[in-house]
């Protein structure tokens, strides 16, 4: 499974946002790394990277990241080796032995929910809850239609619904400027698609998906609460999956889910929704830091602990 955050399309998004991006590769390894700033100073961050075929290749990628960090005067490397020649269960001892330590928080989800698109699409439908299948097959009877868009101007539809959802649920969505720039970068070249549900020609729900070579990521979605009883978000997501299947993609990544043993987790509601489409849970090693300037990194960690105590 190819991680979208390690693709040239994501590098183009980051550069369009004015960020410096580094891409390197060697025998059995590659990485996309972004220069970021935090209270410690400059950070070299590889989201869901580096990618490596073996532990030896991972070590070579890590050495290249450290060299890059030194060249750019970064305080530390931050990585999320989701596909680096070892499993999430083996990651802890292996990474600690190489001087890495868990980051204060995970920047990308440690658990994700994947729907595989192998076989016929009717097999994918069979893995879903009956309610989801029935909505997908019958919602057209209620006047709801679906369309896919590669027009960056259509991002305003999703932004409108995100504002409504944020006001209703009290969360802070990503900025309009950020999502508008992501749409402008991804949609024209086909690396992203907007899916829009309409009731008699009026949008009532929207979802923004990102595509890598074999995986579609369900990245952002929101709906108009006025038509909540139609549950258009469910057949909209199934439509997104069917379109991915038609394009020859192998997986749909529904993104982060809550651990099963945490029923009160803030993502519990989203998790139940995602699991209703069938699929499987995938565990990643999480976010890890490799100090390069150990003195400044130590001061950064100490400052964080003091701040947390004061809170």
Short mmCIF file of C-alpha atoms in Angstrom, two decimals:
data_model
loop_
_atom_site.label_atom_id
_atom_site.label_comp_id
_atom_site.label_asym_id
_atom_site.label_seq_id
_atom_site.Cartn_x
_atom_site.Cartn_y
_atom_site.Cartn_z
CA UNK A 1 0.00 0.00 0.00
CA UNK A 2 1.47 3.35 -1.05
CA UNK A 3 1.11 6.16 1.47
CA UNK A 4 -0.16 9.37 -0.11
CA UNK A 5 1.92 11.53 2.23
CA UNK A 6 5.04 10.01 0.64
CA UNK A 7 4.09 10.76 -2.98
CA UNK A 8 5.26 13.44 -5.44
CA UNK A 9 1.69 14.80 -5.44
CA UNK A 10 1.96 15.54 -1.72
CA UNK A 11 5.38 17.09 -2.23
CA UNK A 12 3.79 19.40 -4.81
CA UNK A 13 1.06 20.36 -2.31
CA UNK A 14 3.63 21.19 0.35
CA UNK A 15 5.72 23.28 -2.04
CA UNK A 16 2.59 25.13 -3.18
CA UNK A 17 2.08 26.04 0.50
CA UNK A 18 5.57 27.56 0.58
CA UNK A 19 7.27 24.75 2.48
CA UNK A 20 10.68 23.26 1.72
CA UNK A 21 10.45 19.59 0.77
CA UNK A 22 13.29 17.09 0.42
CA UNK A 23 12.97 13.88 -1.59
CA UNK A 24 15.71 11.26 -1.53
CA UNK A 25 16.00 7.57 -2.39
CA UNK A 26 18.52 4.76 -2.39
CA UNK A 27 18.60 0.94 -2.72
CA UNK A 28 15.28 -0.22 -1.22
CA UNK A 29 14.36 3.08 0.44
CA UNK A 30 12.95 6.54 -0.19
CA UNK A 31 11.55 9.46 1.75
CA UNK A 32 9.68 12.71 1.38
CA UNK A 33 10.59 15.03 4.26
CA UNK A 34 9.21 18.48 5.05
CA UNK A 35 11.00 21.24 6.91
CA UNK A 36 8.88 22.40 9.85
CA UNK A 37 9.32 24.77 12.78
CA UNK A 38 8.47 24.05 16.38
CA UNK A 39 9.60 25.51 19.74
CA UNK A 40 12.84 23.50 19.54
CA UNK A 41 13.74 24.99 16.16
CA UNK A 42 13.81 23.39 12.73
CA UNK A 43 12.48 19.84 12.32
CA UNK A 44 12.83 17.43 9.38
CA UNK A 45 9.51 15.55 9.28
CA UNK A 46 8.80 12.45 7.15
CA UNK A 47 5.02 11.80 7.36
CA UNK A 48 4.39 8.05 7.19
CA UNK A 49 8.02 7.71 6.14
CA UNK A 50 10.69 6.75 5.43
CA UNK A 51 9.58 3.90 3.18
CA UNK A 52 11.95 0.91 3.19
CA UNK A 53 11.98 -2.69 1.99
CA UNK A 54 14.01 -4.01 4.93
CA UNK A 55 15.48 -2.99 8.27
CA UNK A 56 18.84 -2.48 6.55
CA UNK A 57 17.23 -0.16 4.01
CA UNK A 58 15.47 1.66 6.87
CA UNK A 59 18.86 2.23 8.54
CA UNK A 60 20.21 3.69 5.29
CA UNK A 61 17.18 5.98 4.99
CA UNK A 62 17.58 7.07 8.61
CA UNK A 63 21.25 7.87 8.02
CA UNK A 64 20.26 9.99 5.02
CA UNK A 65 17.64 11.82 7.10
CA UNK A 66 20.20 12.55 9.82
CA UNK A 67 22.68 13.88 7.24
CA UNK A 68 19.93 16.06 5.79
CA UNK A 69 19.00 17.34 9.26
CA UNK A 70 22.62 18.25 10.00
CA UNK A 71 23.00 19.99 6.64
CA UNK A 72 19.84 22.01 7.29
CA UNK A 73 20.72 22.72 10.95
CA UNK A 74 17.61 20.92 12.20
CA UNK A 75 17.27 19.98 15.87
CA UNK A 76 15.74 16.56 15.21
CA UNK A 77 14.21 14.22 12.66
CA UNK A 78 10.56 13.26 13.14
CA UNK A 79 9.39 10.13 11.36
CA UNK A 80 6.50 7.67 11.10
CA UNK A 81 7.96 4.47 9.58
CA UNK A 82 4.67 2.86 8.60
CA UNK A 83 6.22 0.72 5.83
CA UNK A 84 9.87 0.30 6.71
CA UNK A 85 10.63 -3.42 6.81
CA UNK A 86 9.17 -4.16 10.27
CA UNK A 87 5.76 -4.39 11.92
CA UNK A 88 4.20 -1.97 14.36
CA UNK A 89 4.49 -4.59 17.12
CA UNK A 90 8.26 -4.85 16.55
CA UNK A 91 8.82 -1.11 16.17
CA UNK A 92 9.32 -0.03 19.78
CA UNK A 93 12.49 -1.97 20.68
CA UNK A 94 13.92 -1.62 17.17
CA UNK A 95 13.50 2.17 17.07
CA UNK A 96 14.67 2.72 20.66
CA UNK A 97 17.81 0.71 19.92
CA UNK A 98 18.56 3.24 17.17
CA UNK A 99 18.22 6.24 19.46
CA UNK A 100 14.66 7.19 18.55
CA UNK A 101 12.07 8.08 21.15
CA UNK A 102 8.29 8.44 20.95
CA UNK A 103 7.17 11.94 19.97
CA UNK A 104 5.02 13.80 22.51
CA UNK A 105 1.96 13.18 20.31
CA UNK A 106 1.29 11.25 17.12
CA UNK A 107 1.06 13.60 14.15
CA UNK A 108 -0.69 11.07 11.89
CA UNK A 109 -3.12 8.38 13.10
CA UNK A 110 -1.54 5.32 14.69
CA UNK A 111 -4.56 3.23 13.71
CA UNK A 112 -6.32 3.36 10.35
CA UNK A 113 -9.24 1.54 8.76
CA UNK A 114 -8.67 0.02 5.31
CA UNK A 115 -11.26 -1.33 2.88
CA UNK A 116 -9.69 -3.64 0.30
CA UNK A 117 -11.11 -3.54 -3.23
CA UNK A 118 -10.07 -7.03 -4.33
CA UNK A 119 -12.50 -9.09 -6.36
CA UNK A 120 -15.83 -7.79 -7.64
CA UNK A 121 -17.32 -4.64 -6.13
CA UNK A 122 -20.33 -6.68 -5.04
CA UNK A 123 -17.92 -8.43 -2.64
CA UNK A 124 -16.99 -5.03 -1.18
CA UNK A 125 -20.70 -4.24 -0.80
CA UNK A 126 -21.26 -7.60 0.89
CA UNK A 127 -18.80 -6.63 3.63
CA UNK A 128 -20.80 -3.55 4.59
CA UNK A 129 -23.74 -3.21 6.91
CA UNK A 130 -27.00 -3.90 5.05
CA UNK A 131 -28.16 -0.31 5.72
CA UNK A 132 -25.17 1.05 3.81
CA UNK A 133 -25.76 -1.25 0.83
CA UNK A 134 -29.45 -0.41 0.69
CA UNK A 135 -28.85 3.33 0.85
CA UNK A 136 -26.32 3.10 -1.99
CA UNK A 137 -28.71 1.10 -4.16
CA UNK A 138 -31.89 3.03 -3.43
CA UNK A 139 -31.14 6.65 -2.52
CA UNK A 140 -31.63 7.74 -6.15
CA UNK A 141 -35.34 7.10 -5.56
CA UNK A 142 -35.29 10.10 -3.21
CA UNK A 143 -33.84 12.41 -5.85
CA UNK A 144 -30.22 12.23 -4.69
CA UNK A 145 -27.48 12.02 -7.31
CA UNK A 146 -23.69 11.93 -7.11
CA UNK A 147 -20.96 13.49 -9.20
CA UNK A 148 -17.17 13.55 -9.18
CA UNK A 149 -15.34 16.84 -9.77
CA UNK A 150 -11.80 17.83 -10.64
CA UNK A 151 -12.70 21.54 -10.55
CA UNK A 152 -10.83 23.38 -7.74
CA UNK A 153 -13.69 25.91 -7.52
CA UNK A 154 -15.94 23.16 -6.16
CA UNK A 155 -13.93 23.06 -2.93
CA UNK A 156 -16.19 25.88 -1.72
CA UNK A 157 -19.01 23.31 -1.46
CA UNK A 158 -17.02 21.21 1.00
CA UNK A 159 -15.81 24.31 2.88
CA UNK A 160 -19.40 25.45 3.40
CA UNK A 161 -20.40 22.10 4.88
CA UNK A 162 -17.26 21.98 7.04
CA UNK A 163 -18.15 25.39 8.50
CA UNK A 164 -21.66 24.14 9.33
CA UNK A 165 -20.28 20.97 10.95
CA UNK A 166 -17.70 22.93 12.93
CA UNK A 167 -20.34 25.32 14.28
CA UNK A 168 -22.61 22.41 15.17
CA UNK A 169 -19.99 20.16 16.82
CA UNK A 170 -17.54 22.74 18.15
CA UNK A 171 -14.41 21.56 16.34
CA UNK A 172 -11.89 23.60 14.37
CA UNK A 173 -11.49 22.47 10.74
CA UNK A 174 -8.41 23.10 8.67
CA UNK A 175 -8.35 26.58 7.22
CA UNK A 176 -10.15 27.51 4.02
CA UNK A 177 -6.85 28.76 2.61
CA UNK A 178 -5.14 25.41 3.27
CA UNK A 179 -7.86 23.24 1.72
CA UNK A 180 -8.28 25.63 -1.22
CA UNK A 181 -4.57 25.34 -1.98
CA UNK A 182 -4.62 21.53 -1.60
CA UNK A 183 -7.55 21.40 -4.06
CA UNK A 184 -5.78 23.72 -6.51
CA UNK A 185 -2.71 21.44 -6.42
CA UNK A 186 -4.37 17.99 -6.51
CA UNK A 187 -7.59 18.26 -8.50
CA UNK A 188 -6.34 19.43 -11.93
CA UNK A 189 -3.82 16.57 -12.22
CA UNK A 190 -6.19 13.86 -10.98
CA UNK A 191 -4.38 13.18 -7.70
CA UNK A 192 -7.51 14.27 -5.83
CA UNK A 193 -11.25 14.11 -6.48
CA UNK A 194 -14.23 15.87 -4.93
CA UNK A 195 -17.37 13.75 -4.62
CA UNK A 196 -20.60 15.71 -4.27
CA UNK A 197 -24.09 14.49 -3.36
CA UNK A 198 -26.93 16.62 -4.72
CA UNK A 199 -30.65 16.71 -4.02
CA UNK A 200 -32.47 17.96 -7.11
CA UNK A 201 -29.31 19.74 -8.21
CA UNK A 202 -28.43 21.30 -4.84
CA UNK A 203 -25.33 20.00 -2.99
CA UNK A 204 -26.09 18.31 0.34
CA UNK A 205 -22.79 16.52 1.09
CA UNK A 206 -19.19 16.46 -0.15
CA UNK A 207 -16.03 14.40 0.30
CA UNK A 208 -12.44 15.08 -0.80
CA UNK A 209 -10.27 12.05 -1.62
CA UNK A 210 -6.54 11.81 -2.36
CA UNK A 211 -5.08 9.09 -4.60
CA UNK A 212 -1.70 7.36 -4.55
CA UNK A 213 -0.74 4.63 -7.03
CA UNK A 214 -2.89 1.98 -5.33
CA UNK A 215 -4.81 3.66 -2.48
CA UNK A 216 -7.54 6.28 -2.18
CA UNK A 217 -7.58 8.27 1.08
CA UNK A 218 -10.93 9.50 2.43
CA UNK A 219 -9.48 12.79 3.61
CA UNK A 220 -12.28 15.30 4.33
CA UNK A 221 -16.08 15.06 4.34
CA UNK A 222 -19.08 17.01 5.62
CA UNK A 223 -22.79 17.34 4.95
CA UNK A 224 -25.73 19.71 5.23
CA UNK A 225 -27.51 18.94 8.51
CA UNK A 226 -30.82 20.07 6.99
CA UNK A 227 -30.94 16.82 5.02
CA UNK A 228 -29.35 14.59 7.64
CA UNK A 229 -32.25 12.11 7.51
CA UNK A 230 -31.26 11.18 3.96
CA UNK A 231 -27.89 9.90 5.27
CA UNK A 232 -26.30 10.97 1.97
CA UNK A 233 -22.81 10.69 3.43
CA UNK A 234 -23.08 6.89 3.41
CA UNK A 235 -23.84 6.35 -0.31
CA UNK A 236 -21.43 9.20 -1.09
CA UNK A 237 -18.61 7.19 0.50
CA UNK A 238 -19.70 4.01 -1.28
CA UNK A 239 -19.68 5.97 -4.56
CA UNK A 240 -16.13 7.11 -3.74
CA UNK A 241 -15.16 3.46 -3.23
CA UNK A 242 -16.85 2.29 -6.43
CA UNK A 243 -15.04 4.99 -8.39
CA UNK A 244 -11.71 3.92 -6.84
CA UNK A 245 -12.43 0.34 -7.91
CA UNK A 246 -13.19 1.49 -11.47
CA UNK A 247 -9.87 3.35 -11.56
CA UNK A 248 -7.98 0.17 -10.63
CA UNK A 249 -7.05 1.19 -7.08
CA UNK A 250 -6.60 -1.61 -4.53
CA UNK A 251 -7.53 0.01 -1.20
CA UNK A 252 -9.56 2.81 0.34
CA UNK A 253 -8.00 4.26 3.49
CA UNK A 254 -10.72 5.68 5.74
CA UNK A 255 -7.99 7.22 7.93
CA UNK A 256 -7.81 7.34 11.70
CA UNK A 257 -9.92 5.22 14.07
CA UNK A 258 -10.10 4.93 17.85
CA UNK A 259 -8.68 1.92 19.73
CA UNK A 260 -11.32 -0.72 20.51
CA UNK A 261 -10.64 -0.48 24.24
CA UNK A 262 -11.39 3.28 24.33
CA UNK A 263 -15.17 3.63 23.84
CA UNK A 264 -15.06 7.25 25.05
CA UNK A 265 -12.33 8.26 22.57
CA UNK A 266 -13.08 11.52 20.71
CA UNK A 267 -13.08 9.52 17.43
CA UNK A 268 -15.51 6.85 18.66
CA UNK A 269 -18.41 8.14 16.53
CA UNK A 270 -16.29 8.43 13.38
CA UNK A 271 -14.89 4.96 14.07
CA UNK A 272 -18.29 3.29 14.21
CA UNK A 273 -19.22 5.01 10.94
CA UNK A 274 -16.03 3.85 9.19
CA UNK A 275 -16.27 0.27 10.43
CA UNK A 276 -19.81 -0.02 9.04
CA UNK A 277 -18.27 -0.23 5.54
CA UNK A 278 -16.38 -3.45 6.26
CA UNK A 279 -12.61 -3.57 6.15
CA UNK A 280 -9.75 -4.09 8.56
CA UNK A 281 -7.76 -2.18 11.13
CA UNK A 282 -4.11 -1.40 10.41
CA UNK A 283 -1.65 -0.41 13.12
CA UNK A 284 1.37 1.83 12.51
CA UNK A 285 4.41 2.49 14.73
CA UNK A 286 3.33 6.06 15.51
CA UNK A 287 5.45 9.22 15.49
CA UNK A 288 9.09 9.04 16.63
CA UNK A 289 11.84 11.61 17.13
CA UNK A 290 15.55 11.16 16.47
CA UNK A 291 17.52 13.99 18.14
CA UNK A 292 20.34 15.48 16.09
CA UNK A 293 21.14 18.42 18.37
CA UNK A 294 20.67 16.50 21.63
CA UNK A 295 21.14 19.52 23.90
CA UNK A 296 18.42 21.57 22.24
CA UNK A 297 16.12 18.58 21.93
CA UNK A 298 16.54 17.86 25.65
CA UNK A 299 15.70 21.47 26.48
CA UNK A 300 12.62 21.25 24.26
CA UNK A 301 11.40 18.10 26.03
CA UNK A 302 12.02 19.65 29.45
CA UNK A 303 10.10 22.79 28.50
CA UNK A 304 7.17 20.66 27.31
CA UNK A 305 7.05 18.72 30.59
CA UNK A 306 7.14 21.92 32.64
CA UNK A 307 4.37 23.44 30.55
CA UNK A 308 2.23 20.31 30.93
CA UNK A 309 2.71 20.41 34.72
CA UNK A 310 1.69 24.06 34.87
CA UNK A 311 -1.47 23.23 32.97
#
